[in-house]
PDB file of C-alpha atoms and ligand atoms in Angstrom:
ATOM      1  CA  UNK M 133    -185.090 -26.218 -84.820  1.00 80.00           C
ATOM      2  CA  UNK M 134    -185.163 -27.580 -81.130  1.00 89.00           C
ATOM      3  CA  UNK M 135    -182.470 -24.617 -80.155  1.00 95.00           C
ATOM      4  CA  UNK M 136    -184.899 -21.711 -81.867  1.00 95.00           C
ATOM      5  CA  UNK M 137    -187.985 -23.204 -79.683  1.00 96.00           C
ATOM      6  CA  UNK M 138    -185.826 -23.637 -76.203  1.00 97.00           C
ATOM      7  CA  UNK M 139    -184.469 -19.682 -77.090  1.00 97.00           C
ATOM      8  CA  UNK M 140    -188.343 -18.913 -77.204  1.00 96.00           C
ATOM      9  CA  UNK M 141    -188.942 -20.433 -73.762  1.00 97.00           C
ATOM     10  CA  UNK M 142    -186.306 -18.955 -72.330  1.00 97.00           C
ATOM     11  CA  UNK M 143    -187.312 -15.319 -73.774  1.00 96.00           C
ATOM     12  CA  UNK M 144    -190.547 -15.869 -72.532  1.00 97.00           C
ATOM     13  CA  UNK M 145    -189.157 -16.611 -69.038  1.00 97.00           C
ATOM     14  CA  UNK M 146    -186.064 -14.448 -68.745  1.00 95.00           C
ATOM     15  CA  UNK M 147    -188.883 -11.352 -69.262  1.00 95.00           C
ATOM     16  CA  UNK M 148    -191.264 -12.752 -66.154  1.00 95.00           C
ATOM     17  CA  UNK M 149    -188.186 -12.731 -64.458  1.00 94.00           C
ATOM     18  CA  UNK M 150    -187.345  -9.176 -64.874  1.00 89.00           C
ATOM     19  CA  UNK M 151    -183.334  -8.613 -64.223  1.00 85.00           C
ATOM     20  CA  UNK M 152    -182.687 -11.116 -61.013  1.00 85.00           C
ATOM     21  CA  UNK M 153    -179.855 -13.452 -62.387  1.00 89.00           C
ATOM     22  CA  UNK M 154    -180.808 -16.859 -60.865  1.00 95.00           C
ATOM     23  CA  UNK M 155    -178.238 -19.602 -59.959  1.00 95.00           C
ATOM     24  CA  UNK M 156    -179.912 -23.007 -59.212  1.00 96.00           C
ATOM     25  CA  UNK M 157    -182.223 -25.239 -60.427  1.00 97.00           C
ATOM     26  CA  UNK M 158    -184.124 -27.539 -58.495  1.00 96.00           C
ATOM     27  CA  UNK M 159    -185.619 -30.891 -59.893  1.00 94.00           C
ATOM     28  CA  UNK M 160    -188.576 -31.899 -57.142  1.00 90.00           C
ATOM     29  CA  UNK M 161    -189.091 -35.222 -57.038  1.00 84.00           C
ATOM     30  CA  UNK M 162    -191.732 -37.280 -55.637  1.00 75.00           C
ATOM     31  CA  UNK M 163    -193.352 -35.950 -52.384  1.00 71.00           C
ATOM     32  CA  UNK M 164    -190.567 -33.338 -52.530  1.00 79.00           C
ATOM     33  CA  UNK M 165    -192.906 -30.985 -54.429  1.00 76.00           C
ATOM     34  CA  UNK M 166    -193.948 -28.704 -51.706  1.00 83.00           C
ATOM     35  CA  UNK M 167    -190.243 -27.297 -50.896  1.00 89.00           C
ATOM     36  CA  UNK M 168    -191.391 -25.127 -54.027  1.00 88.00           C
ATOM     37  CA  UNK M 169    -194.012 -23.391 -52.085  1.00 88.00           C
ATOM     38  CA  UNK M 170    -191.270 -22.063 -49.675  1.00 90.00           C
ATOM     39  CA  UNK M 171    -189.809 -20.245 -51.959  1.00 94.00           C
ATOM     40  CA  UNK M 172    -190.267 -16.715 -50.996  1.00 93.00           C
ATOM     41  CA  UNK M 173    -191.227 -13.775 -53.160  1.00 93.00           C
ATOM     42  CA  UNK M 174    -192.030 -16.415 -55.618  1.00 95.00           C
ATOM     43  CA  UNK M 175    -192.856 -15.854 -59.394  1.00 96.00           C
ATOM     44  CA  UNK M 176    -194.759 -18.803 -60.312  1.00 95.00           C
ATOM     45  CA  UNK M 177    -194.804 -19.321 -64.269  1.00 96.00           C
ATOM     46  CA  UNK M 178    -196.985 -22.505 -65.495  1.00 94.00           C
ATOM     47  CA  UNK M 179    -195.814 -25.183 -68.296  1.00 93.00           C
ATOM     48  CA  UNK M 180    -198.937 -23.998 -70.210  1.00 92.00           C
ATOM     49  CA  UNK M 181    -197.415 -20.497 -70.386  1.00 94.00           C
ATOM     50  CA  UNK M 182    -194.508 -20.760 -71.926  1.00 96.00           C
ATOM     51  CA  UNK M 183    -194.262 -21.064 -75.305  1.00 95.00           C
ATOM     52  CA  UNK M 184    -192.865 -24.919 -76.726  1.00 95.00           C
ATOM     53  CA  UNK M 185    -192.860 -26.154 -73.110  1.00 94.00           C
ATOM     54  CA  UNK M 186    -193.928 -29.536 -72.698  1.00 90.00           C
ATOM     55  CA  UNK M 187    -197.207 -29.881 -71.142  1.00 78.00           C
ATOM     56  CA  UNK M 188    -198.554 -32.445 -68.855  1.00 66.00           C
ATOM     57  CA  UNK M 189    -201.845 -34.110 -69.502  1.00 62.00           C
ATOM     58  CA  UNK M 190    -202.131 -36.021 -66.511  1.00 58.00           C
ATOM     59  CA  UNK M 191    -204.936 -34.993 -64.075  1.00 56.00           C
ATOM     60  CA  UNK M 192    -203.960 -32.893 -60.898  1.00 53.00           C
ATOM     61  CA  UNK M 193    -200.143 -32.945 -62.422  1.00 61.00           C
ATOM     62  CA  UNK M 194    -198.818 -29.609 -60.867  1.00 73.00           C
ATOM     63  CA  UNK M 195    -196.605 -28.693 -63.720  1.00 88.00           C
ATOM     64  CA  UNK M 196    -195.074 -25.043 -63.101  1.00 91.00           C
ATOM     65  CA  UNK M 197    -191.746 -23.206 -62.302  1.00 94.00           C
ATOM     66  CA  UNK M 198    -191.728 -21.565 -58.884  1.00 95.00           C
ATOM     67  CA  UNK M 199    -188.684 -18.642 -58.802  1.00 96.00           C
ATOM     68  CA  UNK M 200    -187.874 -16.677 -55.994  1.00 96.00           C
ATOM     69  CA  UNK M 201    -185.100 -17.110 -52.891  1.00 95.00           C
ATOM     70  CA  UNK M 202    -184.631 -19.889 -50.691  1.00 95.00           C
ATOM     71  CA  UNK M 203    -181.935 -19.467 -48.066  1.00 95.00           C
ATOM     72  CA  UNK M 204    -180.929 -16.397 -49.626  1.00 93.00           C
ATOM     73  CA  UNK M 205    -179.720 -17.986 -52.704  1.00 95.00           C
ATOM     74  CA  UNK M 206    -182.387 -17.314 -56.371  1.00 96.00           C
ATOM     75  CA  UNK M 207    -183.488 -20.297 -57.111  1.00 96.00           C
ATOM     76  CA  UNK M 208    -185.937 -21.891 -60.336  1.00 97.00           C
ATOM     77  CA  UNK M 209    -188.000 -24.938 -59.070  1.00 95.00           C
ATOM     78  CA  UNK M 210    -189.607 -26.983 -61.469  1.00 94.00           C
ATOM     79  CA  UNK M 211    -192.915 -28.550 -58.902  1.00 89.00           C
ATOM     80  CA  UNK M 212    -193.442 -31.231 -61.350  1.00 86.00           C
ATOM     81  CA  UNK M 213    -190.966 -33.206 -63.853  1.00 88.00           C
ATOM     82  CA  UNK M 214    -191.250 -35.413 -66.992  1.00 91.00           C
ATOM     83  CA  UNK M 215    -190.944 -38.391 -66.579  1.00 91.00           C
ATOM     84  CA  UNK M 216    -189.923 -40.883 -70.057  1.00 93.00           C
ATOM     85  CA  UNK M 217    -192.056 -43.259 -68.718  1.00 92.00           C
ATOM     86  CA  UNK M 218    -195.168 -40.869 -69.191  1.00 90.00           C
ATOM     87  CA  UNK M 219    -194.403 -41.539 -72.347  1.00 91.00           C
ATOM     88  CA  UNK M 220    -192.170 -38.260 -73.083  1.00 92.00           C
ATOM     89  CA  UNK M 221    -189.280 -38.211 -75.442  1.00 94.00           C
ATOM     90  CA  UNK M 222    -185.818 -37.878 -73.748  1.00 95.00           C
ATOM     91  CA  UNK M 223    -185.739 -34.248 -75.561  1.00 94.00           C
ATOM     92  CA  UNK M 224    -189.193 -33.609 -74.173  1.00 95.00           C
ATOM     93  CA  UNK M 225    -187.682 -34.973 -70.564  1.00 95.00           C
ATOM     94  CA  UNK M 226    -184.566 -32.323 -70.615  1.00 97.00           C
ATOM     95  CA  UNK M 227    -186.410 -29.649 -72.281  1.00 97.00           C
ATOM     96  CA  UNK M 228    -186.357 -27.452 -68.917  1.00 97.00           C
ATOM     97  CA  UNK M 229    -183.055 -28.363 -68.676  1.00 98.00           C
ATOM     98  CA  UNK M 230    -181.489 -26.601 -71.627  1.00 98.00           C
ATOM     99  CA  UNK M 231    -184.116 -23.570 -71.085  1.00 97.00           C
ATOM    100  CA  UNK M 232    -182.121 -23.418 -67.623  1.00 97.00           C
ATOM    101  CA  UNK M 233    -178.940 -23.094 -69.117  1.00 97.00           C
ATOM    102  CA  UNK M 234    -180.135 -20.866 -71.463  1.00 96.00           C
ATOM    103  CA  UNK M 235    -181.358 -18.259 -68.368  1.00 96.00           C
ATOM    104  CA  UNK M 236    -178.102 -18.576 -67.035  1.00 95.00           C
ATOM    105  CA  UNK M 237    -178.438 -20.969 -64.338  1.00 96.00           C
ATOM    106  CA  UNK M 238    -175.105 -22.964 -63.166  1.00 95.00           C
ATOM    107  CA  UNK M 239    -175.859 -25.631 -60.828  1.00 97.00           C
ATOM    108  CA  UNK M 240    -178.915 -27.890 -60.869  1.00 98.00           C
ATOM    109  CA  UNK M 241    -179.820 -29.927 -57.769  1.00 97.00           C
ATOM    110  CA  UNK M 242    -182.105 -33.084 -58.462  1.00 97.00           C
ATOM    111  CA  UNK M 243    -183.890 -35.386 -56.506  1.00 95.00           C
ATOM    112  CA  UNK M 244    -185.764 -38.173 -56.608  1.00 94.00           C
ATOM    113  CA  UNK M 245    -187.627 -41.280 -55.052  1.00 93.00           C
ATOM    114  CA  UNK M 246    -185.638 -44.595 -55.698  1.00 95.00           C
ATOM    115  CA  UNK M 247    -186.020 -48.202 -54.482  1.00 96.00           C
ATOM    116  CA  UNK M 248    -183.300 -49.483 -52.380  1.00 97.00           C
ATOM    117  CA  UNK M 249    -180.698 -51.665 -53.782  1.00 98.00           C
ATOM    118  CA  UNK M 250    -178.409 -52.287 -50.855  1.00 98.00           C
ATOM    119  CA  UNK M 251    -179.227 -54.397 -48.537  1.00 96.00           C
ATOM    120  CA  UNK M 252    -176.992 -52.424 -45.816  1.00 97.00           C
ATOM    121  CA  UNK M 253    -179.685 -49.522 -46.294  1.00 97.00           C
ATOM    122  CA  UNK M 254    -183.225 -48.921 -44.523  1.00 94.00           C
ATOM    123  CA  UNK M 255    -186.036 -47.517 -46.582  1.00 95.00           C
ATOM    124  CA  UNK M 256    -186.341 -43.567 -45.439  1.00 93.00           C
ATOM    125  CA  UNK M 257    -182.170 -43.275 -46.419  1.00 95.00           C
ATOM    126  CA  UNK M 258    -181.128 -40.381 -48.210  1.00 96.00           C
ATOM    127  CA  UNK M 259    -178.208 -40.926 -50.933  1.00 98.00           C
ATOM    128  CA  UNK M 260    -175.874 -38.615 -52.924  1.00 98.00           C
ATOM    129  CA  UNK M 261    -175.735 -39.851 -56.061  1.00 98.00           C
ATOM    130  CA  UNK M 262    -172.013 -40.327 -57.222  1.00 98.00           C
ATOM    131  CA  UNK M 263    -172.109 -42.090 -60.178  1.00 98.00           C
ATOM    132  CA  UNK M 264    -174.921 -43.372 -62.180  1.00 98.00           C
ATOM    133  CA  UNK M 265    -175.930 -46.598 -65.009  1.00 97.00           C
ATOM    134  CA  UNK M 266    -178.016 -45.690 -68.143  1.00 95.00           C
ATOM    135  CA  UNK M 267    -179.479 -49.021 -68.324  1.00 90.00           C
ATOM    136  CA  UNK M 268    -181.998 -48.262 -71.145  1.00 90.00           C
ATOM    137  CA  UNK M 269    -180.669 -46.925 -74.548  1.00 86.00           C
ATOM    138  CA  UNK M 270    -182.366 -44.056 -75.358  1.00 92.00           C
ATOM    139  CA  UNK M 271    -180.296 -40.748 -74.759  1.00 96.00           C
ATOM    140  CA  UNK M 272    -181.453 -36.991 -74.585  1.00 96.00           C
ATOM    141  CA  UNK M 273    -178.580 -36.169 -76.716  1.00 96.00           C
ATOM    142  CA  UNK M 274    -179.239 -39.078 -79.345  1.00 95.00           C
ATOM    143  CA  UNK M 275    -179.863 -36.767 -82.592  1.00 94.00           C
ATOM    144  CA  UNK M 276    -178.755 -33.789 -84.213  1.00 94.00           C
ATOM    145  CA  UNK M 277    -176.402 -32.482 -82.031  1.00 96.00           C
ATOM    146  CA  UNK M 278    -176.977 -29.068 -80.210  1.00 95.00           C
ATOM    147  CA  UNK M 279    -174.154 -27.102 -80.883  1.00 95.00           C
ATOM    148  CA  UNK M 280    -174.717 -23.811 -79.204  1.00 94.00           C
ATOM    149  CA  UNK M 281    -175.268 -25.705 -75.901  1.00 96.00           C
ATOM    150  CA  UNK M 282    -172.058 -28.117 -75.807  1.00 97.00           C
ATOM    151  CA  UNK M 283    -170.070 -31.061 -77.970  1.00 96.00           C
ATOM    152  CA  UNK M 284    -171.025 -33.751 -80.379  1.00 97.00           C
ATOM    153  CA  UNK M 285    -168.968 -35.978 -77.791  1.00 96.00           C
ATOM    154  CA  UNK M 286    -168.920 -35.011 -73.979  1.00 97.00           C
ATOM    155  CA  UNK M 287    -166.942 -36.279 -71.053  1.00 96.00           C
ATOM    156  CA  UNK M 288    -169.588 -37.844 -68.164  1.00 96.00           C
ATOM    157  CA  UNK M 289    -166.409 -38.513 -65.862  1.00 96.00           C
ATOM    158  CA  UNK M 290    -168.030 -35.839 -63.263  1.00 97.00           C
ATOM    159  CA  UNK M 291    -171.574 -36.010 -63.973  1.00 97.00           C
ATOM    160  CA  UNK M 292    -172.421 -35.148 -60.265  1.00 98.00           C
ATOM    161  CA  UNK M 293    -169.773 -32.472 -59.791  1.00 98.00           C
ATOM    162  CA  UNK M 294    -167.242 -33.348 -56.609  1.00 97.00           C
ATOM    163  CA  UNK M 295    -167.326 -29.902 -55.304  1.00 97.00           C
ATOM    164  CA  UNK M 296    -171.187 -29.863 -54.580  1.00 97.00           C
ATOM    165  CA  UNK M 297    -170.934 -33.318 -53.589  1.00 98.00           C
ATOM    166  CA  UNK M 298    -168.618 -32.173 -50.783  1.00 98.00           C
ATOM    167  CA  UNK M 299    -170.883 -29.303 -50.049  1.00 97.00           C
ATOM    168  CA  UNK M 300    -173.841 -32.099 -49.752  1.00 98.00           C
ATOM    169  CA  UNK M 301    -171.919 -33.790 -47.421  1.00 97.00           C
ATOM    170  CA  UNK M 302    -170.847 -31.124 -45.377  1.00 97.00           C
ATOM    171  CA  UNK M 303    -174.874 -29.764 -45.043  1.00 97.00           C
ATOM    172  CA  UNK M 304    -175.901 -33.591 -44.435  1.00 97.00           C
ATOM    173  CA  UNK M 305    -172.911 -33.702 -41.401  1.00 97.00           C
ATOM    174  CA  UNK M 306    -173.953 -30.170 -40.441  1.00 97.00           C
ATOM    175  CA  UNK M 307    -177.666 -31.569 -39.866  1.00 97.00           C
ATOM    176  CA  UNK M 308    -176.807 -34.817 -38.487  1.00 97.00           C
ATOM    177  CA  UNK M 309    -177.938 -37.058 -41.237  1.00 97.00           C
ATOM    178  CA  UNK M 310    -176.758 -40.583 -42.214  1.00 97.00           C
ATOM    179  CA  UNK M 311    -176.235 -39.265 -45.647  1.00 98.00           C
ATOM    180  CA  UNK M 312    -175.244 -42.644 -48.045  1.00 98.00           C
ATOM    181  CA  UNK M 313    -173.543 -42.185 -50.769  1.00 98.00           C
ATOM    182  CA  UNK M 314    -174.207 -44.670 -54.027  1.00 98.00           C
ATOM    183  CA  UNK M 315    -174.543 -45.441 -57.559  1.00 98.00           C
ATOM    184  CA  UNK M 316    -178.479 -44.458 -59.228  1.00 98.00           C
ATOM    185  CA  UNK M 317    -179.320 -47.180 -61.798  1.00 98.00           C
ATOM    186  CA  UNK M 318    -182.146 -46.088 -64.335  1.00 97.00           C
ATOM    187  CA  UNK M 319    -184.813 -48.257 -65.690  1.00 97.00           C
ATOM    188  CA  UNK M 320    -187.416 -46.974 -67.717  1.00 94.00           C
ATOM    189  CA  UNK M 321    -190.839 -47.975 -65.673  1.00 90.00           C
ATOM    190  CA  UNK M 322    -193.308 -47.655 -65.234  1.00 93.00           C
ATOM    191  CA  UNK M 323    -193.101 -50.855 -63.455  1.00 95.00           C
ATOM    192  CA  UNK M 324    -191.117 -51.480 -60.765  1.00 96.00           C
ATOM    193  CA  UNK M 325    -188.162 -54.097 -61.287  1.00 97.00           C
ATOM    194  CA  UNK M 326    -187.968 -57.600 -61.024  1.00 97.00           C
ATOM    195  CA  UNK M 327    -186.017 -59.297 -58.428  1.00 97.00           C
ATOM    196  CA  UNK M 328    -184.116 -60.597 -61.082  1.00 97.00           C
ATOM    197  CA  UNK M 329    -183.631 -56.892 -62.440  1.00 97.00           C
ATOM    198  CA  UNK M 330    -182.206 -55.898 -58.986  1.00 97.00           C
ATOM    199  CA  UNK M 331    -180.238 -58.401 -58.365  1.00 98.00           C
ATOM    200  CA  UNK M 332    -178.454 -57.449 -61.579  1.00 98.00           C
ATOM    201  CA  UNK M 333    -178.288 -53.999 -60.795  1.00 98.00           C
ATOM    202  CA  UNK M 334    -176.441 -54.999 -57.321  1.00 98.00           C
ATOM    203  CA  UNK M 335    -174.056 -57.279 -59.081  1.00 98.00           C
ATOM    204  CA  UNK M 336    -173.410 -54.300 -61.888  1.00 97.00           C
ATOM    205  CA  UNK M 337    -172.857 -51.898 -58.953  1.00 98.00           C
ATOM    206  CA  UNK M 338    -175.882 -49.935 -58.306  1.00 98.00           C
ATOM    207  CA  UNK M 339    -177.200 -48.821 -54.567  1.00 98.00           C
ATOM    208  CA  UNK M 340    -180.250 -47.587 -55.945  1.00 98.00           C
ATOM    209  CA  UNK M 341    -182.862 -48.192 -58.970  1.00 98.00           C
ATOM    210  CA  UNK M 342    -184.986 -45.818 -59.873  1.00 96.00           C
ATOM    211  CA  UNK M 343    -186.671 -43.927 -63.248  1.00 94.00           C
ATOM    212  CA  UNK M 344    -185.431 -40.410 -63.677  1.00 94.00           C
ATOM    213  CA  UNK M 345    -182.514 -37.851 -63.371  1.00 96.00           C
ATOM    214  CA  UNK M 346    -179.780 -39.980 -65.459  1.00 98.00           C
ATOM    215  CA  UNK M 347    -181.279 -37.363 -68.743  1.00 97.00           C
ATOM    216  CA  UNK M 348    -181.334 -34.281 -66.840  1.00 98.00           C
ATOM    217  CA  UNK M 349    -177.870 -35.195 -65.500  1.00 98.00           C
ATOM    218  CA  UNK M 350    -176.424 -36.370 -69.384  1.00 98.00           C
ATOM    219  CA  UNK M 351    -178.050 -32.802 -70.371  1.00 98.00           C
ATOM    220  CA  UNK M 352    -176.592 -31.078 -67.681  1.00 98.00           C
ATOM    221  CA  UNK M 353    -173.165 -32.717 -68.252  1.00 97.00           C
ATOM    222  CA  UNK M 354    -173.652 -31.654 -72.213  1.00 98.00           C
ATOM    223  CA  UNK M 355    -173.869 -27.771 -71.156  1.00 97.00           C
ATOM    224  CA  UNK M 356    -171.375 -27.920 -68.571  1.00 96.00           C
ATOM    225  CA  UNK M 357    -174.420 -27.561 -65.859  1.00 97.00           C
ATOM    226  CA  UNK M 358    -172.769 -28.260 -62.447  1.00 97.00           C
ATOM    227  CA  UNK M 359    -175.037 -31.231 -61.413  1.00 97.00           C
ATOM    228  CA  UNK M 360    -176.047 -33.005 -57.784  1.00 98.00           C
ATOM    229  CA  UNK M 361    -178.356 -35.395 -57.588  1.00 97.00           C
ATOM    230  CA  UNK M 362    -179.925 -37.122 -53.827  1.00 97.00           C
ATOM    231  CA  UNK M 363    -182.324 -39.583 -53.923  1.00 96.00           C
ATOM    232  CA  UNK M 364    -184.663 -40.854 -51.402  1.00 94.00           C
ATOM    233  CA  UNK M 365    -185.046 -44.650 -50.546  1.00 95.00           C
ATOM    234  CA  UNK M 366    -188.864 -44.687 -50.593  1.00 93.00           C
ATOM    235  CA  UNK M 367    -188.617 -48.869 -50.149  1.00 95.00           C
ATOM    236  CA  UNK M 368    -186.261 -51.910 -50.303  1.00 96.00           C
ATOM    237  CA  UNK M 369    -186.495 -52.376 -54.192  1.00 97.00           C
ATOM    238  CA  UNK M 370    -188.094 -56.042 -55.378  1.00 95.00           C
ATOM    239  CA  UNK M 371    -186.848 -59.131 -54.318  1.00 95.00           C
ATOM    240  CA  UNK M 372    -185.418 -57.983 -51.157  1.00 95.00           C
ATOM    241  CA  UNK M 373    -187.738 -58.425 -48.449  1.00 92.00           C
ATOM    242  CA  UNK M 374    -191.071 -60.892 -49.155  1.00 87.00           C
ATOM    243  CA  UNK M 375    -193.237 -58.098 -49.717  1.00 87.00           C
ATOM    244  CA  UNK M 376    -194.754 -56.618 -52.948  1.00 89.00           C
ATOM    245  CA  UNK M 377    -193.738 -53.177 -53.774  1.00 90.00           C
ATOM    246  CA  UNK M 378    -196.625 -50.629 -54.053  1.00 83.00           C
ATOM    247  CA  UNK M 379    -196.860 -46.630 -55.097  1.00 87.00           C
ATOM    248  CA  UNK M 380    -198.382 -46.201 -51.341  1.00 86.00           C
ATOM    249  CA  UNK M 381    -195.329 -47.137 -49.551  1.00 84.00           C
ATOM    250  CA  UNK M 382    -193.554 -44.822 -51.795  1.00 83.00           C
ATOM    251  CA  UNK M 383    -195.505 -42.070 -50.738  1.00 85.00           C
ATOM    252  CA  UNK M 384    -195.770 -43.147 -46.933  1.00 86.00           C
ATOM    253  CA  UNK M 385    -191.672 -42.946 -46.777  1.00 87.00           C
ATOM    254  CA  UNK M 386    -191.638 -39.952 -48.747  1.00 85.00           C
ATOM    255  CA  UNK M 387    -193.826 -37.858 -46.479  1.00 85.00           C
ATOM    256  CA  UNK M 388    -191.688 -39.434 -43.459  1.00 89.00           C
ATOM    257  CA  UNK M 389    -188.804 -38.657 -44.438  1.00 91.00           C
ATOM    258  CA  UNK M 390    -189.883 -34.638 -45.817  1.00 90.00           C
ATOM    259  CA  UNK M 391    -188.582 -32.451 -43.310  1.00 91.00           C
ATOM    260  CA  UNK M 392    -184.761 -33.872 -43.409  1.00 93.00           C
ATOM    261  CA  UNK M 393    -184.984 -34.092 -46.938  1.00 93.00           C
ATOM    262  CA  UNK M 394    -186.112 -30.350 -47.355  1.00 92.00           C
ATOM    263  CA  UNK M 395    -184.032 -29.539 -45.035  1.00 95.00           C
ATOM    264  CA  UNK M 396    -180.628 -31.288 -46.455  1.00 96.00           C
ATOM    265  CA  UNK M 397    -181.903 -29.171 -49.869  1.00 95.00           C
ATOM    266  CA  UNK M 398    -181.796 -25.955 -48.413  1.00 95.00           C
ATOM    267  CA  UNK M 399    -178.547 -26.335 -46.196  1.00 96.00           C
ATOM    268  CA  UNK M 400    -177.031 -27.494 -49.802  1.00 96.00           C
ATOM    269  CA  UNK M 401    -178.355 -24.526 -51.421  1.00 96.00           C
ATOM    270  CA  UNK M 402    -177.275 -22.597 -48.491  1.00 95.00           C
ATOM    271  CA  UNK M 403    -173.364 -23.838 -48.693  1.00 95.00           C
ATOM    272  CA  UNK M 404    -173.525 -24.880 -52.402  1.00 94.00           C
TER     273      UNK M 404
HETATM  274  N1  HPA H 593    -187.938 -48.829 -58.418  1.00 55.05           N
HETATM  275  C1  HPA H 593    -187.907 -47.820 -59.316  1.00 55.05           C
HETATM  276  N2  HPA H 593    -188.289 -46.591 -59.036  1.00 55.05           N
HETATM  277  C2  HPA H 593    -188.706 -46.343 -57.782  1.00 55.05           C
HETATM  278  C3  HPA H 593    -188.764 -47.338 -56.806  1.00 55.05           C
HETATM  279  C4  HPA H 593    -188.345 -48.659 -57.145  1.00 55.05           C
HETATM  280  O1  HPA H 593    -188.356 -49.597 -56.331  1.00 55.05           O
HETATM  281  N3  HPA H 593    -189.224 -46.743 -55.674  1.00 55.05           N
HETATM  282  C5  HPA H 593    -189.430 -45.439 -55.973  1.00 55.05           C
HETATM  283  N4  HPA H 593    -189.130 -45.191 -57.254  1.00 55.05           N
END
């Protein structure tokens, strides 16, 4: 049973910990990894370690929890995500989810590198993510359902709650950034879109297209988490300008824009 495995990791986890009750999780996306190694007095617990945990194959893929304090606030980081386009299944995707909620942990902050959508928007913009599409079928909560973590049937009316929205907005004001504010559209990669895609995912509503945290949120939403998400706008998605997209450029934005995005993280954690 999926629950009697995630109880394991947890166990395994909660006793590393020793008796600090924590109260976020973070979700580093792309280029946003190194936040984790802020963290002070950090225990550092890797994927390998803990027992039912998925575990990464890819080479160099820094896959471990960093806990410790960040802006005075206990905080879990996970430096490294799964992704369902590394082939994962959505349960294997949201497994650190529902080990999260199963330490105790209320609020989970997640982040992410997207393509740009609207034209309005400059690659290097940093969006709250108030809504989001599930354009691909698959669900983390397709199955058995898990009933010691939350309902067959579950509301998504919030799924990024309003309340750390605000609190996003006030640390963004509060550090002088052009936060944007927009809908996260999901496709399952590994490719980028086609024009064709985005133009669909403008006319359907989306700001922003991109290929994770719609499953973490839907989990988090399941357990009652209390859920933001922000994503970065590493390049105008396809279609837009005459250009090709590449990984590279994702990157190059990524590291350009760092030091706000870090920064808007901890300010949230700070007022969150
Ligand atoms: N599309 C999907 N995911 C992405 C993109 C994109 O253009 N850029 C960064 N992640």
């Amino acid at each position: 049973m999926i629950i009697d495995n995630l109880k394991d990791s947890a166990a395994y986890i909660s006793k590393k910990l020793g008796k600090e009750r924590y109260e976020y999780a973070l979700v580093l996306g792309s280029g946003l990894g190194d936040l984790a190694d802020e963290i002070e007095n950090p225990i550092v617990i890797d994927y390998h370690d803990i027992p039912h945990f998925p575990i990464s194959t890819v080479p160099g893929h820094k896959g471990r929890l960093v806990a410790g304090r960040l802006e005075g606030k206990s905080v879990i980081a996970m430096q490294g995500r799964f992704h369902f386009y590394e082939g994962w299944s959505m349960d294997e995707v949201v497994y650190p989810i529902r080990v999260f909620k199963l330490l105790g942990l209320e609020k989970l902050i997640l982040t992410n590198a997207a393509g740009c959508v609207n034209k309005e928007w400059k690659p290097g913009s940093l969006m709250l993510i108030t809504d989001h599409i599930k354009l691909i079928a698959e669900s983390p909560n397709r199955g058995p359902n898990i009933d010691e973590l939350g309902e067959r049937f579950f509301d998504m009316s919030e799924a990024y709650s309003k309340e750390g929205r605000a609190k996003v907005e006030e640390a963004a004001s509060s550090l002088g950034i052009d936060l944007k504010k927009g809908v996260y559209m999901m496709f399952a990669g590994p490719n980028f879109e086609t024009p064709a895609e985005v133009r669909f995912a403008r006319i359907a509503g989306a700001d922003a297209v991109g290929m994770s945290t719609v499953p973490e949120a839907i989990a988090a939403s399941h357990m009652g988490m209390k859920c933001i998400g922000i994503s970065c706008m590493t390049n105008m998605a396809a279609g837009i300008l005459d250009q090709k997209l590449n990984h590279e450029e994702v990157l190059e934005t990524g590291e350009r824009v760092k030091k706000s995005f870090q920064a808007l993280i901890r300010e949230t954690v700070r007022r969150w």
